[in-house]
Amino acid sequence: QWLGTGLTVPDDLNELAKKSLLRPAYYPFWTFDGILEINWACYVRDTLSSNNDWLPREGVAHEIFDDVLVPGLKSINLRTLQKLGGYNLKDVVDFKPGYLAGWPALTYDRSLSQATLLARERVIRKVRRELQFRVLPGIQKKEIQTGGLKWQNMTFKLIFLPVWIGHYRYKGKSYPVKINGQTGQVAGEKPKDTFKVISLIVAIIVTIIILVFWGIFLASQIGLS
């Protein structure tokens, strides 16, 4: 199904792709929980002043984060993880050797300290991206700055998640595929049909031209009226 979807995918991809067997494996991941306390400062418009002055404000924002997932293997980047979709981490159970029967498990090459830094960076980026809406909602503000950070009750787990890995060949070229072993979400690469790509670009350009001329026509009609 995945091979057959996409506007620029060759029509014969599903039929001609020589599928190799997928290999199951448990991949290591780090997860992090905790609380971030971040200081912020900004200027808010004083609506009570006749001059609408900007007044300084400051405060502290808190972010409670749960199960921030970081791949334990450097070969899996965050983009690939996003393509694989989410795992239901509430289904994670305590490790027992019997769970690995028939499934190889890979050891991590990203240390706990490296994973911790990545997890903190993701949490900080998320908070900074949302501060405009979380801080003093409904009040006009500008120049939001962040200051000191304080991490509280930060904990971690090393977990193993199921992934199917493999590749397929199309016209002599190999394309990698990874599949979420819990949800079936596919992360992989697909070839593009050059004719379809060009046709799509032309269609977009033609649509833009039609919209521009339609806008000019409407404007001229309004002017004449």
Short mmCIF file of C-alpha atoms in Angstrom, two decimals:
data_model
loop_
_atom_site.label_atom_id
_atom_site.label_comp_id
_atom_site.label_asym_id
_atom_site.label_seq_id
_atom_site.Cartn_x
_atom_site.Cartn_y
_atom_site.Cartn_z
CA GLN A 1 0.00 0.00 0.00
CA TRP A 2 2.79 2.40 0.89
CA LEU A 3 4.64 1.76 -2.37
CA GLY A 4 1.52 2.57 -4.36
CA THR A 5 0.81 5.97 -2.78
CA GLY A 6 2.22 9.36 -3.78
CA LEU A 7 1.62 11.92 -6.54
CA THR A 8 5.11 11.53 -8.05
CA VAL A 9 5.57 7.77 -7.58
CA PRO A 10 6.13 5.74 -10.80
CA ASP A 11 3.03 3.80 -11.81
CA ASP A 12 4.94 0.53 -12.04
CA LEU A 13 6.70 0.85 -8.68
CA ASN A 14 4.39 -1.53 -6.86
CA GLU A 15 4.78 -4.18 -9.55
CA LEU A 16 8.48 -3.86 -10.40
CA ALA A 17 9.96 -3.27 -6.95
CA LYS A 18 11.84 -6.44 -6.03
CA LYS A 19 10.91 -6.80 -2.39
CA SER A 20 13.44 -8.32 -0.04
CA LEU A 21 12.50 -9.92 3.24
CA LEU A 22 12.06 -7.54 6.13
CA ARG A 23 14.10 -8.27 9.23
CA PRO A 24 12.63 -7.71 12.70
CA ALA A 25 14.69 -6.15 15.47
CA TYR A 26 14.24 -4.42 18.81
CA TYR A 27 15.86 -0.99 18.66
CA PRO A 28 17.09 0.78 21.80
CA PHE A 29 15.55 4.11 22.78
CA TRP A 30 15.96 6.43 25.74
CA THR A 31 12.90 8.10 27.26
CA PHE A 32 12.91 11.05 29.64
CA ASP A 33 10.40 12.51 32.09
CA GLY A 34 10.69 15.58 34.25
CA ILE A 35 9.90 19.25 34.76
CA LEU A 36 11.57 22.27 33.18
CA GLU A 37 11.46 25.65 34.89
CA ILE A 38 12.44 28.48 32.55
CA ASN A 39 12.66 32.20 33.28
CA TRP A 40 11.25 34.61 30.73
CA ALA A 41 11.09 38.36 30.18
CA CYS A 42 9.28 40.53 27.64
CA TYR A 43 7.60 43.87 27.05
CA VAL A 44 3.81 44.30 27.14
CA ARG A 45 1.77 47.19 25.82
CA ASP A 46 0.29 49.39 28.52
CA THR A 47 -3.27 49.88 27.27
CA LEU A 48 -4.07 52.16 30.22
CA SER A 49 -1.49 54.69 29.09
CA SER A 50 -2.40 57.30 26.50
CA ASN A 51 0.99 56.74 24.88
CA ASN A 52 0.60 52.95 24.76
CA ASP A 53 3.98 52.51 26.38
CA TRP A 54 5.76 49.16 26.50
CA LEU A 55 6.38 47.91 30.04
CA PRO A 56 8.80 45.18 31.11
CA ARG A 57 7.39 41.94 32.51
CA GLU A 58 9.06 38.76 33.67
CA GLY A 59 8.08 35.43 35.13
CA VAL A 60 8.65 31.69 35.19
CA ALA A 61 7.12 29.05 32.92
CA HIS A 62 6.92 25.33 33.70
CA GLU A 63 6.89 22.42 31.28
CA ILE A 64 6.00 18.93 32.52
CA PHE A 65 7.33 16.50 29.92
CA ASP A 66 6.68 12.78 29.70
CA ASP A 67 8.29 10.09 27.54
CA VAL A 68 10.50 12.32 25.40
CA LEU A 69 11.88 9.69 23.02
CA VAL A 70 15.52 9.73 21.84
CA PRO A 71 16.91 6.97 19.58
CA GLY A 72 19.67 4.93 21.21
CA LEU A 73 21.26 4.41 17.79
CA LYS A 74 22.88 7.31 15.98
CA SER A 75 21.80 5.77 12.67
CA ILE A 76 18.18 6.69 13.49
CA ASN A 77 17.73 10.45 13.42
CA LEU A 78 14.75 12.40 14.68
CA ARG A 79 13.39 12.78 11.15
CA THR A 80 13.24 9.01 10.72
CA LEU A 81 11.67 8.69 14.16
CA GLN A 82 8.96 11.19 13.19
CA LYS A 83 8.25 9.26 9.99
CA LEU A 84 7.87 6.05 11.99
CA GLY A 85 5.11 7.76 13.94
CA GLY A 86 4.49 7.39 17.63
CA TYR A 87 4.68 4.34 19.82
CA ASN A 88 2.21 3.75 22.61
CA LEU A 89 4.75 3.87 25.42
CA LYS A 90 2.06 3.15 28.00
CA ASP A 91 2.26 -0.46 26.76
CA VAL A 92 5.93 -0.76 27.76
CA VAL A 93 6.51 -3.63 30.20
CA ASP A 94 9.44 -4.62 32.40
CA PHE A 95 12.12 -6.48 30.51
CA LYS A 96 12.14 -10.27 30.38
CA PRO A 97 14.55 -12.28 28.19
CA GLY A 98 11.67 -14.34 26.79
CA TYR A 99 10.25 -11.28 25.04
CA LEU A 100 13.24 -11.31 22.66
CA ALA A 101 12.57 -14.85 21.40
CA GLY A 102 12.94 -14.71 17.64
CA TRP A 103 13.75 -11.00 17.67
CA PRO A 104 17.35 -9.75 17.78
CA ALA A 105 18.00 -6.72 19.97
CA LEU A 106 20.54 -4.03 19.10
CA THR A 107 22.79 -2.34 21.64
CA TYR A 108 22.84 1.45 21.84
CA ASP A 109 25.75 3.57 20.61
CA ARG A 110 24.32 6.89 21.87
CA SER A 111 25.25 7.28 25.51
CA LEU A 112 22.86 8.36 28.24
CA SER A 113 24.63 11.71 28.57
CA GLN A 114 24.31 12.38 24.81
CA ALA A 115 20.65 11.35 24.82
CA THR A 116 19.97 13.57 27.84
CA LEU A 117 21.34 16.61 26.00
CA LEU A 118 19.18 15.87 22.94
CA ALA A 119 16.07 15.41 25.08
CA ARG A 120 16.69 18.70 26.88
CA GLU A 121 17.24 20.52 23.60
CA ARG A 122 13.90 19.21 22.27
CA VAL A 123 12.04 20.28 25.41
CA ILE A 124 13.65 23.74 25.38
CA ARG A 125 12.83 24.28 21.69
CA LYS A 126 9.23 23.27 22.30
CA VAL A 127 8.84 25.67 25.24
CA ARG A 128 10.46 28.60 23.44
CA ARG A 129 8.27 27.97 20.40
CA GLU A 130 5.12 28.06 22.54
CA LEU A 131 6.05 30.91 24.92
CA GLN A 132 4.36 33.53 22.72
CA PHE A 133 1.01 31.83 23.38
CA ARG A 134 1.60 30.55 26.91
CA VAL A 135 2.92 33.74 28.51
CA LEU A 136 0.33 36.40 29.39
CA PRO A 137 -2.30 35.14 26.92
CA GLY A 138 -4.47 37.83 25.34
CA ILE A 139 -1.93 40.61 26.02
CA GLN A 140 0.10 42.20 23.23
CA LYS A 141 3.79 41.56 23.86
CA LYS A 142 7.16 41.68 22.11
CA GLU A 143 10.80 40.68 22.54
CA ILE A 144 10.22 37.54 24.58
CA GLN A 145 13.54 36.40 26.03
CA THR A 146 14.38 33.29 28.02
CA GLY A 147 16.85 33.08 30.85
CA GLY A 148 17.89 30.56 33.46
CA LEU A 149 16.81 26.94 33.21
CA LYS A 150 16.14 24.54 36.07
CA TRP A 151 15.48 20.83 35.59
CA GLN A 152 13.54 18.99 38.26
CA ASN A 153 12.75 15.30 38.92
CA MET A 154 14.31 14.22 35.63
CA THR A 155 14.21 10.45 35.15
CA PHE A 156 15.04 8.12 32.27
CA LYS A 157 14.38 4.62 30.97
CA LEU A 158 16.13 2.46 28.39
CA ILE A 159 13.47 0.69 26.35
CA PHE A 160 13.41 -1.53 23.26
CA LEU A 161 10.88 -0.89 20.50
CA PRO A 162 10.07 -3.19 17.56
CA VAL A 163 11.14 -2.09 14.09
CA TRP A 164 11.08 -4.00 10.81
CA ILE A 165 14.03 -3.08 8.59
CA GLY A 166 14.82 -3.89 4.98
CA HIS A 167 15.10 -2.49 1.49
CA TYR A 168 13.72 -2.95 -2.00
CA ARG A 169 15.22 -2.46 -5.44
CA TYR A 170 13.76 -0.47 -8.30
CA LYS A 171 15.54 -0.18 -11.63
CA GLY A 172 18.87 -1.19 -10.14
CA LYS A 173 18.78 1.16 -7.15
CA SER A 174 18.23 0.17 -3.53
CA TYR A 175 15.78 2.05 -1.28
CA PRO A 176 15.72 1.61 2.53
CA VAL A 177 12.53 0.90 4.46
CA LYS A 178 11.74 0.89 8.18
CA ILE A 179 8.35 -0.08 9.63
CA ASN A 180 6.99 0.66 13.09
CA GLY A 181 6.51 -2.79 14.61
CA GLN A 182 3.61 -1.61 16.74
CA THR A 183 1.54 0.50 14.34
CA GLY A 184 2.75 -0.46 10.85
CA GLN A 185 3.74 3.13 10.00
CA VAL A 186 6.34 3.13 7.18
CA ALA A 187 9.44 5.30 6.99
CA GLY A 188 11.35 4.92 3.75
CA GLU A 189 12.41 6.36 0.42
CA LYS A 190 10.64 6.10 -2.91
CA PRO A 191 11.77 6.97 -6.45
CA LYS A 192 10.13 9.85 -8.29
CA ASP A 193 8.73 9.85 -11.81
CA THR A 194 10.38 12.80 -13.61
CA PHE A 195 7.40 13.33 -15.91
CA LYS A 196 5.00 13.43 -12.95
CA VAL A 197 7.24 15.89 -11.08
CA ILE A 198 7.38 18.22 -14.10
CA SER A 199 3.62 17.88 -14.66
CA LEU A 200 2.93 18.74 -11.03
CA ILE A 201 5.15 21.84 -11.20
CA VAL A 202 3.49 22.98 -14.43
CA ALA A 203 0.03 22.43 -12.92
CA ILE A 204 0.95 24.55 -9.90
CA ILE A 205 2.33 27.35 -12.07
CA VAL A 206 -0.75 27.32 -14.33
CA THR A 207 -3.04 27.42 -11.29
CA ILE A 208 -1.16 30.42 -9.88
CA ILE A 209 -1.36 32.25 -13.23
CA ILE A 210 -5.11 31.58 -13.49
CA LEU A 211 -5.67 32.85 -9.94
CA VAL A 212 -3.62 36.01 -10.63
CA PHE A 213 -5.54 36.81 -13.81
CA TRP A 214 -8.83 36.03 -12.07
CA GLY A 215 -7.88 38.44 -9.29
CA ILE A 216 -7.00 41.13 -11.84
CA PHE A 217 -10.29 40.57 -13.64
CA LEU A 218 -12.30 40.85 -10.41
CA ALA A 219 -10.41 44.00 -9.41
CA SER A 220 -11.13 45.58 -12.80
CA GLN A 221 -14.84 44.72 -12.52
CA ILE A 222 -15.00 46.29 -9.06
CA GLY A 223 -13.26 49.40 -10.42
CA LEU A 224 -15.73 49.70 -13.29
CA SER A 225 -18.69 49.38 -10.95
#
